Coordinates of C-alpha atoms and ligand atoms in Angstrom, one line a residue:
M45 CA 56.7 106.3 165.8
T46 CA 55.2 107.4 169.3
E47 CA 52.0 109.8 170.3
G48 CA 53.8 113.1 169.6
Q49 CA 56.5 112.4 167.5
Q50 CA 56.6 114.4 164.9
A51 CA 56.1 112.2 161.6
K52 CA 59.5 111.7 158.9
P53 CA 59.0 115.3 156.3
V54 CA 58.5 113.0 152.5
R55 CA 62.2 113.6 151.1
K56 CA 61.9 113.1 147.8
I57 CA 58.4 112.3 145.3
L58 CA 58.8 110.3 141.6
I59 CA 56.3 112.0 139.3
V60 CA 56.3 109.0 137.0
G61 CA 55.0 111.0 133.9
G62 CA 55.6 113.6 131.3
G63 CA 51.6 114.2 129.4
S64 CA 49.9 117.4 130.4
A65 CA 49.3 115.6 134.3
G66 CA 52.7 115.6 135.2
W67 CA 53.7 118.1 133.7
M68 CA 51.4 120.0 135.2
T69 CA 52.1 118.1 139.1
A70 CA 55.0 119.4 138.7
A71 CA 54.9 123.0 138.9
A72 CA 52.7 122.8 141.2
L73 CA 54.6 121.1 144.0
A74 CA 57.2 123.3 142.7
R75 CA 56.0 126.6 142.9
S76 CA 54.4 125.5 146.3
L77 CA 57.4 123.9 148.1
P78 CA 60.7 124.5 149.4
R79 CA 63.2 123.2 146.8
E80 CA 65.9 122.6 149.4
Q81 CA 63.6 120.3 150.8
C82 CA 61.9 118.3 148.7
R83 CA 63.0 117.0 146.3
I84 CA 61.1 116.2 143.0
T85 CA 62.0 114.2 139.5
L86 CA 60.3 113.6 136.5
L87 CA 60.7 110.9 135.5
E88 CA 58.7 110.4 131.8
S89 CA 59.6 107.8 127.8
D90 CA 59.8 109.7 124.6
E91 CA 59.4 106.4 123.4
I92 CA 56.4 105.7 125.0
G93 CA 55.0 109.7 124.8
T94 CA 51.9 111.2 125.8
V95 CA 47.8 110.8 125.3
G96 CA 48.6 114.1 121.8
V97 CA 45.2 115.4 123.2
G98 CA 43.7 117.1 126.0
E99 CA 43.1 120.8 124.0
A100 CA 39.9 122.2 125.6
T101 CA 39.4 123.5 129.2
I102 CA 36.9 125.0 131.7
P103 CA 37.2 128.5 133.5
P104 CA 38.9 127.6 136.2
I105 CA 42.0 126.5 134.7
R106 CA 43.0 130.4 134.7
Q107 CA 42.8 129.7 138.5
F108 CA 45.7 127.1 137.4
N109 CA 47.7 129.1 135.8
T110 CA 48.0 131.8 138.2
L111 CA 49.2 129.3 140.6
L112 CA 52.4 129.2 138.6
G113 CA 52.2 132.5 138.2
V114 CA 51.9 132.6 134.0
D115 CA 51.1 135.3 132.5
E116 CA 47.9 135.0 130.5
N117 CA 49.1 136.5 126.5
D118 CA 52.7 134.4 127.4
F119 CA 50.7 131.4 128.4
V120 CA 48.3 132.2 124.6
R121 CA 51.6 132.9 122.8
A122 CA 53.8 129.2 123.6
T123 CA 50.3 126.8 123.3
Q124 CA 49.0 128.4 120.0
A125 CA 46.1 128.9 122.1
T126 CA 42.4 130.3 121.2
F127 CA 39.8 131.3 124.1
K128 CA 36.9 129.2 124.2
L129 CA 33.4 130.7 125.5
G130 CA 31.4 127.3 125.3
I131 CA 30.5 124.4 124.1
A132 CA 27.6 123.8 121.1
F133 CA 26.3 121.3 120.6
E134 CA 24.6 119.9 117.6
N135 CA 22.6 117.3 116.9
W136 CA 22.3 115.8 120.4
S137 CA 18.4 115.9 121.4
A138 CA 17.5 116.0 118.4
L139 CA 18.5 115.7 114.1
G140 CA 19.5 118.9 113.1
S141 CA 19.4 120.3 116.4
R142 CA 21.8 122.8 118.1
Y143 CA 22.5 124.6 121.7
L144 CA 26.0 126.3 123.5
H145 CA 26.7 125.5 127.3
P146 CA 28.1 129.2 127.9
F147 CA 30.7 129.6 130.9
G148 CA 28.7 132.0 133.6
R149 CA 25.7 132.3 135.0
F150 CA 22.2 133.8 132.5
G151 CA 21.1 137.3 133.3
A152 CA 21.6 139.2 136.6
D153 CA 20.9 138.6 139.6
I154 CA 17.2 140.3 139.7
G155 CA 15.7 138.3 142.5
P156 CA 15.9 135.4 144.9
L157 CA 16.0 132.6 142.1
P158 CA 18.3 131.8 140.1
F159 CA 17.9 134.2 137.0
P160 CA 15.9 131.1 134.6
S161 CA 13.0 130.4 137.0
Y162 CA 12.4 134.3 135.1
W163 CA 12.6 133.5 132.4
H164 CA 10.8 130.2 132.1
A165 CA 8.0 132.2 133.1
L166 CA 7.9 134.8 131.2
A167 CA 8.5 132.4 128.7
R168 CA 5.7 130.1 129.8
A169 CA 3.1 133.5 129.3
N170 CA 5.0 135.2 125.7
P171 CA 8.2 132.8 124.3
A172 CA 8.3 135.8 122.2
A173 CA 9.2 138.9 124.9
A174 CA 11.4 136.0 126.7
G175 CA 13.3 134.8 123.9
S176 CA 15.7 132.1 124.0
L177 CA 18.0 132.1 127.5
S178 CA 21.4 132.2 125.3
E179 CA 19.5 136.3 124.8
Y180 CA 20.8 136.8 128.4
S181 CA 24.8 135.4 128.4
L182 CA 26.8 137.7 128.1
P183 CA 29.1 133.9 126.6
A184 CA 27.2 132.7 124.6
M185 CA 26.0 135.6 122.0
A186 CA 29.2 136.3 121.7
A187 CA 30.2 132.8 121.3
A188 CA 27.5 133.1 118.7
S189 CA 28.7 136.3 117.2
G190 CA 32.8 135.2 117.1
K191 CA 33.6 138.4 119.2
F192 CA 35.7 137.7 122.8
C193 CA 37.4 139.7 125.3
R194 CA 37.9 139.8 128.6
P195 CA 36.0 140.2 131.4
S196 CA 35.8 144.1 132.9
P197 CA 36.6 144.5 135.8
D198 CA 34.1 147.1 136.6
P199 CA 30.8 144.9 137.9
R200 CA 28.4 147.8 137.0
N201 CA 29.6 146.6 133.5
T202 CA 26.9 144.1 132.0
L203 CA 31.1 142.5 129.7
N204 CA 32.0 141.8 133.6
N205 CA 29.9 138.6 132.9
I206 CA 32.1 137.0 130.4
S207 CA 33.3 133.5 132.0
Y208 CA 36.3 132.3 129.7
A209 CA 38.4 129.2 129.3
F210 CA 40.9 127.8 126.5
H211 CA 41.8 125.9 124.0
F212 CA 45.7 124.9 124.0
D213 CA 48.3 122.0 121.6
A214 CA 48.6 119.7 124.3
G215 CA 52.3 118.9 123.4
R216 CA 53.2 122.7 123.5
Y217 CA 51.7 123.0 127.2
A218 CA 53.3 120.5 129.1
R219 CA 56.4 122.1 127.4
F220 CA 56.0 125.2 128.6
L221 CA 55.2 123.4 131.9
R222 CA 58.6 121.9 131.6
G223 CA 60.5 125.2 131.1
R224 CA 58.7 126.6 134.7
A225 CA 59.0 123.4 136.9
E226 CA 62.7 123.5 135.1
D227 CA 63.2 126.4 136.5
D228 CA 61.5 125.8 139.8
G229 CA 64.1 123.0 140.4
V230 CA 62.6 119.9 138.6
V231 CA 64.7 117.8 137.7
R232 CA 63.8 115.6 134.8
I233 CA 64.9 111.7 134.1
E234 CA 64.3 109.8 130.2
G235 CA 63.6 106.0 130.6
R236 CA 61.3 103.3 130.7
V237 CA 59.5 102.4 134.1
V238 CA 59.8 98.5 133.6
E239 CA 59.2 97.4 137.1
V240 CA 58.6 98.8 140.8
P241 CA 59.7 97.0 143.7
I242 CA 57.1 96.6 147.0
D243 CA 59.4 97.3 149.7
A244 CA 57.5 94.3 153.3
S245 CA 55.8 96.9 154.0
G246 CA 53.2 96.5 150.8
D247 CA 54.9 100.7 150.6
V248 CA 56.3 101.4 146.6
A249 CA 59.7 101.3 147.9
G250 CA 61.1 102.7 143.7
V251 CA 60.5 102.1 140.6
M252 CA 64.0 100.2 137.8
L253 CA 64.6 101.9 134.5
A254 CA 65.1 99.6 130.8
D255 CA 68.7 100.5 130.7
G256 CA 69.4 99.5 135.3
R257 CA 68.6 102.5 136.5
R258 CA 66.5 102.5 140.0
I259 CA 65.1 105.1 141.2
D260 CA 63.4 105.6 144.7
A261 CA 61.4 107.9 146.2
D262 CA 59.6 108.4 150.0
F263 CA 56.1 110.0 147.9
F264 CA 54.9 109.2 144.1
V265 CA 53.0 110.7 141.6
D266 CA 51.4 108.0 139.1
C267 CA 50.7 110.0 136.0
S268 CA 52.1 107.3 133.5
G269 CA 48.2 108.2 131.7
F270 CA 45.9 104.7 130.6
R271 CA 48.3 102.3 132.0
G272 CA 48.0 103.4 135.3
M273 CA 51.6 101.6 136.0
L274 CA 51.9 101.9 139.8
I275 CA 48.2 102.5 140.9
E276 CA 47.6 99.4 139.1
G277 CA 50.5 97.5 138.2
A278 CA 52.1 97.3 140.5
L279 CA 49.0 97.8 143.2
G280 CA 46.7 96.2 141.8
T281 CA 43.7 99.1 143.2
G282 CA 40.8 97.7 141.1
Y283 CA 39.2 100.7 138.5
D284 CA 35.0 101.4 138.6
D285 CA 33.7 101.5 134.9
W286 CA 30.8 103.4 134.3
R287 CA 30.9 101.7 130.3
H288 CA 27.4 101.2 131.3
W289 CA 26.6 105.3 131.5
L290 CA 28.9 106.2 129.1
P291 CA 29.5 103.9 126.5
C292 CA 32.3 105.0 124.2
D293 CA 35.1 103.8 124.5
R294 CA 36.9 104.9 121.2
A295 CA 38.4 107.5 120.0
V296 CA 40.2 108.2 116.4
A297 CA 41.8 112.4 116.6
L298 CA 42.8 113.7 113.2
P299 CA 44.4 117.8 113.6
T300 CA 43.7 119.2 110.7
E301 CA 45.2 122.7 108.5
R302 CA 42.0 125.6 110.1
V303 CA 40.1 126.8 108.3
G304 CA 38.7 131.1 108.6
S305 CA 38.6 132.8 112.0
P306 CA 38.3 130.6 115.0
L307 CA 35.6 130.2 116.7
P308 CA 35.6 131.4 120.0
Y309 CA 33.8 128.3 121.1
T310 CA 34.4 124.4 120.7
R311 CA 32.3 123.1 118.3
S312 CA 30.9 118.5 119.7
I313 CA 28.5 116.9 116.7
A314 CA 26.9 114.6 117.5
G315 CA 26.9 111.4 115.0
S316 CA 25.5 107.9 114.2
A317 CA 27.0 105.5 117.9
G318 CA 29.0 108.8 119.3
W319 CA 30.1 112.2 118.6
Q320 CA 33.3 114.5 116.8
W321 CA 34.7 118.0 118.6
R322 CA 36.6 120.8 116.8
I323 CA 38.6 122.7 119.0
P324 CA 40.1 126.4 117.0
L325 CA 44.0 126.7 117.8
Q326 CA 45.8 129.2 115.9
H327 CA 47.8 127.0 113.8
R328 CA 45.6 124.3 113.5
S329 CA 42.0 122.9 114.2
G330 CA 42.5 119.7 115.9
N331 CA 39.7 117.2 115.5
G332 CA 38.1 114.1 117.0
H333 CA 35.7 111.4 117.1
V334 CA 34.6 110.0 120.7
F335 CA 33.0 106.8 119.3
C336 CA 31.0 103.3 120.7
S337 CA 33.8 100.1 119.2
E338 CA 30.4 98.5 119.7
F339 CA 27.6 99.9 117.4
L340 CA 30.5 101.6 114.5
G341 CA 33.9 99.8 114.0
A342 CA 36.8 101.9 114.3
D343 CA 37.5 102.3 110.4
Q344 CA 34.4 104.0 110.2
A345 CA 34.6 106.4 112.4
E346 CA 37.7 107.5 110.8
A347 CA 35.7 107.4 107.6
E348 CA 33.0 110.2 108.8
L349 CA 35.4 112.0 110.8
R350 CA 37.6 112.4 107.6
A351 CA 34.2 113.1 105.5
G352 CA 33.8 116.1 108.4
V353 CA 36.2 117.7 108.8
E354 CA 37.3 120.6 106.6
G355 CA 41.0 121.0 106.5
K356 CA 43.8 119.3 104.8
P357 CA 44.7 116.3 108.2
L358 CA 48.8 117.5 109.4
A359 CA 49.2 114.0 110.6
D360 CA 48.0 110.5 110.6
A361 CA 44.9 109.3 112.1
R362 CA 45.8 108.0 115.5
L363 CA 43.1 105.7 117.4
L364 CA 42.8 105.8 121.3
R365 CA 41.2 103.3 123.7
F366 CA 40.1 104.0 126.8
T367 CA 37.8 102.7 129.6
T368 CA 35.4 105.3 131.2
G369 CA 35.8 105.2 135.0
K370 CA 37.8 106.2 137.7
R371 CA 40.4 103.9 139.8
K372 CA 38.8 102.0 143.6
K373 CA 41.5 104.7 145.1
V374 CA 43.3 107.3 143.0
W375 CA 45.7 107.3 146.1
N376 CA 46.3 104.3 147.5
R377 CA 49.7 104.4 150.0
N378 CA 52.0 106.3 149.3
V379 CA 51.3 106.2 145.0
L380 CA 49.1 108.6 144.4
A381 CA 47.9 108.2 140.2
V382 CA 47.4 112.3 138.8
G383 CA 45.8 112.4 135.8
L384 CA 44.6 108.8 132.9
A385 CA 45.8 106.3 135.7
A386 CA 43.3 107.5 137.8
G387 CA 40.7 107.5 136.0
F388 CA 38.2 108.7 132.3
L389 CA 36.0 110.7 132.2
E390 CA 35.2 110.5 128.0
P391 CA 36.0 114.3 126.9
L392 CA 32.2 115.9 126.3
E393 CA 32.5 118.7 128.4
S394 CA 36.6 118.9 128.7
T395 CA 37.1 118.2 132.7
S396 CA 39.7 115.6 132.1
L397 CA 43.3 119.2 132.1
H398 CA 40.9 120.3 135.2
L399 CA 40.2 116.8 137.3
V400 CA 44.4 117.9 136.9
Q401 CA 44.1 120.6 138.7
S402 CA 41.8 119.7 141.5
A403 CA 44.0 116.6 142.2
I404 CA 46.0 118.9 142.7
T405 CA 44.7 121.4 144.7
R406 CA 43.4 118.4 147.3
L407 CA 47.2 116.8 147.6
L408 CA 48.3 120.8 147.9
A409 CA 45.3 120.7 151.0
L410 CA 46.5 116.9 152.3
F411 CA 50.1 116.6 151.2
P412 CA 51.2 113.6 153.0
D413 CA 53.9 112.9 155.8
R414 CA 56.2 109.7 155.0
S415 CA 53.2 107.9 157.5
F416 CA 50.7 108.7 154.8
A417 CA 47.5 109.2 158.0
Q418 CA 44.8 105.7 156.2
P419 CA 42.4 109.5 157.1
D420 CA 43.7 111.8 155.6
I421 CA 43.9 109.1 152.2
D422 CA 40.3 107.8 152.8
Y423 CA 39.4 112.0 153.1
Y424 CA 41.4 112.2 149.7
N425 CA 39.4 109.6 147.9
A426 CA 36.8 110.0 149.4
T427 CA 35.9 113.4 148.1
T428 CA 37.2 113.1 144.9
A429 CA 34.9 109.8 143.8
T430 CA 32.0 112.0 144.4
E431 CA 34.1 114.5 142.0
Y432 CA 33.5 112.5 139.5
E433 CA 30.6 111.1 140.2
R434 CA 28.9 114.3 139.3
I435 CA 30.5 115.3 136.1
R436 CA 30.0 111.7 135.3
D437 CA 26.1 112.7 136.6
F438 CA 26.6 116.1 133.7
L439 CA 27.6 114.5 131.3
V440 CA 25.7 110.3 131.4
L441 CA 22.7 113.8 130.9
H442 CA 24.0 114.8 127.2
Y443 CA 23.6 111.1 126.1
H444 CA 21.0 109.9 128.2
A445 CA 18.2 113.3 128.0
T446 CA 17.6 113.1 123.5
T447 CA 15.3 112.1 121.5
R448 CA 17.4 110.6 119.0
D449 CA 16.0 107.4 117.4
D450 CA 17.5 107.1 114.8
S451 CA 20.9 104.4 114.9
P452 CA 20.7 101.7 117.8
F453 CA 23.6 104.0 120.2
W454 CA 20.6 106.8 120.3
R455 CA 17.8 104.0 121.5
H456 CA 20.6 102.6 123.2
C457 CA 21.3 106.3 125.8
A458 CA 17.7 106.7 125.5
E459 CA 16.4 104.1 127.4
M460 CA 19.8 103.0 129.7
P461 CA 19.6 102.9 133.1
I462 CA 21.5 106.2 135.3
P463 CA 22.2 106.2 138.3
D464 CA 20.1 107.9 140.8
T465 CA 21.5 110.9 141.2
L466 CA 20.9 111.5 137.7
A467 CA 16.4 110.4 138.0
E468 CA 16.5 113.3 141.1
R469 CA 18.3 116.4 139.5
L470 CA 16.5 116.0 136.0
A471 CA 13.1 114.4 138.0
L472 CA 13.8 118.6 140.2
Y473 CA 14.3 120.1 137.5
R474 CA 11.0 119.0 135.5
S475 CA 8.5 119.4 138.3
R476 CA 8.7 123.2 138.7
G477 CA 11.9 124.7 136.8
R478 CA 14.7 123.2 140.2
F479 CA 18.0 122.6 140.6
F480 CA 20.1 122.1 143.6
P481 CA 23.6 122.4 143.9
V482 CA 25.4 120.1 146.1
A483 CA 29.0 120.1 148.2
L484 CA 31.6 119.0 145.4
D485 CA 29.6 119.8 142.2
L486 CA 31.6 121.3 139.3
F487 CA 28.6 122.5 136.2
L488 CA 26.3 124.7 138.1
E489 CA 23.1 125.5 137.9
P490 CA 23.6 128.1 134.2
S491 CA 25.3 124.4 132.8
W492 CA 23.1 122.4 133.8
V493 CA 19.5 124.5 133.2
A494 CA 21.9 125.5 129.7
V495 CA 22.6 121.8 128.8
M496 CA 18.5 120.4 129.7
E497 CA 17.5 123.7 128.4
G498 CA 18.7 122.3 125.2
Q499 CA 18.2 118.7 125.5
G500 CA 14.6 119.4 126.0
V501 CA 14.1 118.6 128.9
T502 CA 12.4 121.3 130.3
P503 CA 9.9 122.0 134.0
G504 CA 6.4 121.1 133.5
Q505 CA 5.0 124.4 136.0
S506 CA 7.1 127.2 136.6
D507 CA 8.3 127.9 139.8
P508 CA 5.6 129.6 142.2
M509 CA 8.0 132.3 143.7
A510 CA 8.6 133.8 139.7
G511 CA 4.9 133.9 139.5
L512 CA 4.5 135.8 142.5
Q513 CA 6.3 138.2 141.3
F514 CA 5.8 137.8 137.2
D515 CA 5.4 141.3 136.8
T516 CA 8.3 143.0 137.7
M517 CA 10.1 140.3 136.5
A518 CA 8.5 140.9 133.0
A519 CA 9.6 144.6 133.2
L520 CA 12.9 143.9 133.2
L521 CA 13.9 141.1 131.7
P522 CA 13.9 142.6 128.4
R523 CA 17.1 145.0 129.3
I524 CA 18.7 142.7 129.8
R525 CA 18.6 140.9 127.2
G526 CA 19.5 144.4 124.7
A527 CA 22.0 144.8 127.8
V528 CA 24.0 141.5 126.6
A529 CA 23.5 142.8 122.7
Q530 CA 24.8 146.1 123.9
A531 CA 27.7 144.5 125.1
V532 CA 28.1 142.1 122.1
K533 CA 27.9 144.9 119.3
A534 CA 31.0 146.7 121.2
M535 CA 33.6 143.8 121.6
P536 CA 35.8 142.7 119.5
T537 CA 35.9 139.8 117.2
H538 CA 37.7 137.0 118.5
A539 CA 40.6 136.7 115.5
D540 CA 41.4 140.5 116.2
F541 CA 41.6 140.1 120.0
I542 CA 44.0 137.5 119.8
R543 CA 45.9 139.9 116.8
T544 CA 46.6 142.4 119.2
T545 CA 47.5 141.2 121.9
C546 CA 48.6 137.4 122.4
A547 CA 48.9 136.3 118.7
A548 CA 51.0 133.3 118.5
P549 CA 55.3 134.7 116.5
A550 CA 53.9 134.0 113.1
A551 CA 57.8 131.1 112.6
D552 CA 56.0 129.1 115.5
R553 CA 53.4 128.0 113.3
Ligands
LIG1555 C1 40.2 111.8 122.8 C2 40.8 112.3 123.8 C3 40.3 113.5 124.3 C4 41.0 114.5 125.1 N1 39.8 116.2 124.5 C5 40.6 116.5 126.6 C6 39.9 117.8 126.4 O1 39.2 118.3 125.6 N2 40.2 118.3 127.6 C7 41.5 117.6 128.7 O2 41.2 118.5 128.8 N3 41.1 116.6 129.1 C8 40.9 115.6 127.0 N4 41.4 114.3 127.2 C9 42.2 114.1 128.3 C10 43.7 114.2 128.4 O3 45.1 114.3 126.6 C11 44.4 114.1 128.8 O4 43.8 114.1 131.0 C12 45.9 114.1 129.5 O5 46.4 114.6 128.5 C13 46.1 113.4 130.7 O6 47.1 113.0 130.3 P1 47.9 111.9 131.3 O7 50.2 113.6 131.2 O8 47.3 111.9 132.4 O9 48.6 111.3 130.1 P2 49.5 111.2 129.2 O10 49.2 111.9 128.9 O11 49.2 109.5 128.5 O12 50.7 110.9 129.4 C14 51.3 109.1 130.3 C15 53.3 109.8 130.4 O13 53.6 108.7 131.1 C16 54.5 108.6 130.5 N5 54.5 107.1 130.9 C17 53.5 106.0 130.5 N6 54.7 105.0 130.8 C18 56.3 104.9 131.2 C19 57.0 104.4 131.4 N7 56.8 102.4 131.5 N8 58.0 104.3 132.0 C20 58.5 106.0 131.8 N9 57.4 106.5 130.8 C21 56.3 106.5 131.1 C22 54.6 108.9 129.1 O14 55.6 108.5 128.9 C23 53.6 109.3 128.9 O15 54.6 110.9 129.4 C24 40.9 113.5 126.7 C25 42.0 112.5 126.4 C26 41.4 111.5 124.9 C27 42.4 110.5 124.7

């Protein structure tokens, strides 16, 4: 191609894999690209199936729904969803400990410093007057009372300060998106890839199916799950293994009947060599045990899970193996890996589906032509790598900042070397309670503060600036705390909110 000549546009996209990643990609691309100019095909294999977990999300998922033009109540009904205000971490910093990582900010903007700095100053001087940081978070207090409502549109109303996400049934979510993607022109093919031919230039040329069919495309999105059929199987891209920082490498999942009203938050309960999740849906509970195989056998992990769940199991327990880390390049030549094919950060903060969403947003911003410009691909890979690293650090914090020494696993976590980027953040916070966001941080100051405080990481001194404003803030804080308590009182219960706005039809359960 000569200078100034327009490169050929991508006309055929093949998405390999029909799990959440595949259908999220298909639905978003079909919404964004003109169907008469670009054909989108999704290939999946019922025989292989999907990973079938992935039920807890974080608030940006709502922007994804908006991109797709989804009505939120329809989506909640179709996926048996419940609302999520945060995650309760039990037994993480010490046996018997409990804290909530709520979505959204603490308190209010009352000065130049982030709100927690003022709280720290008061808490040091007068702990009873300050109360706990959670008492300044509407989502945290609502979660503790089993309450939920959507935010008030009025910024002066305390109820404006609600941030939320969902728990949903991953299989139903993929089906829901499939319906939308097919309506927007995506063609679904059932078949199993057995070979991935490479052309003379080294690009992927197409895929060969077990029944002898061959499907060619200009651009391939590898959503084939952990195997990474194209990105790894065909292109041998390589993988950064992060198990020395995030040692859990197995999970056993077991859905059960739901007992009691659905909680508006996820529970994460630390065990002897990992942790268990409890995810309330409308029609059942999702449960699982994430563990480190070096310290706990699969049978024992399943036994501990069964001993802890409430409600009758609805299916056989399912063992999943994974390696935390990421593909060295998520975009290689004419193949972009999305979802588990791109990497896996364990589900502790429900970030995987968000990483799918973020991969799609980045793809739309850097959509290629058939020359696959290397600077664009390099930028995509570099920003993705940074995004993963920032989340990795946040996850490592949960394991490392613990006083638990009751098992070899927790002693290992407390003593393991941590990334320098995390060590710097911890040192800064331990000094004067300061946290500064950097580019591509998914979790911002309120999340880091919630987890650091919850894990027992506290500042040695309060921020000097907060000390200078102490009297004003000491008078303001009780009012903010009171306003949060009042607002929670006015909220409906989570169960009532669902019943009156978005309950799934009984026949679907
Ligand atoms: C234990 C655990 C808990 C998790 N919890 C959460 C959570 O709470 N929140 C969250 O956001 N994420 C969570 N995740 C991650 C989440 O499940 C995934 O990110 C999400 O489901 C996307 O998976 P995927 O579509 O990439 O892969 P998969 O679901 O594995 O789908 C792969 C697809 O590729 C197809 N395929 C594979 N090989 C072939 C082939 N040879 N030919 C044709 N098709 C093929 C399969 O049929 C399937 O359709 C969790 C993951 C695990 C392991």
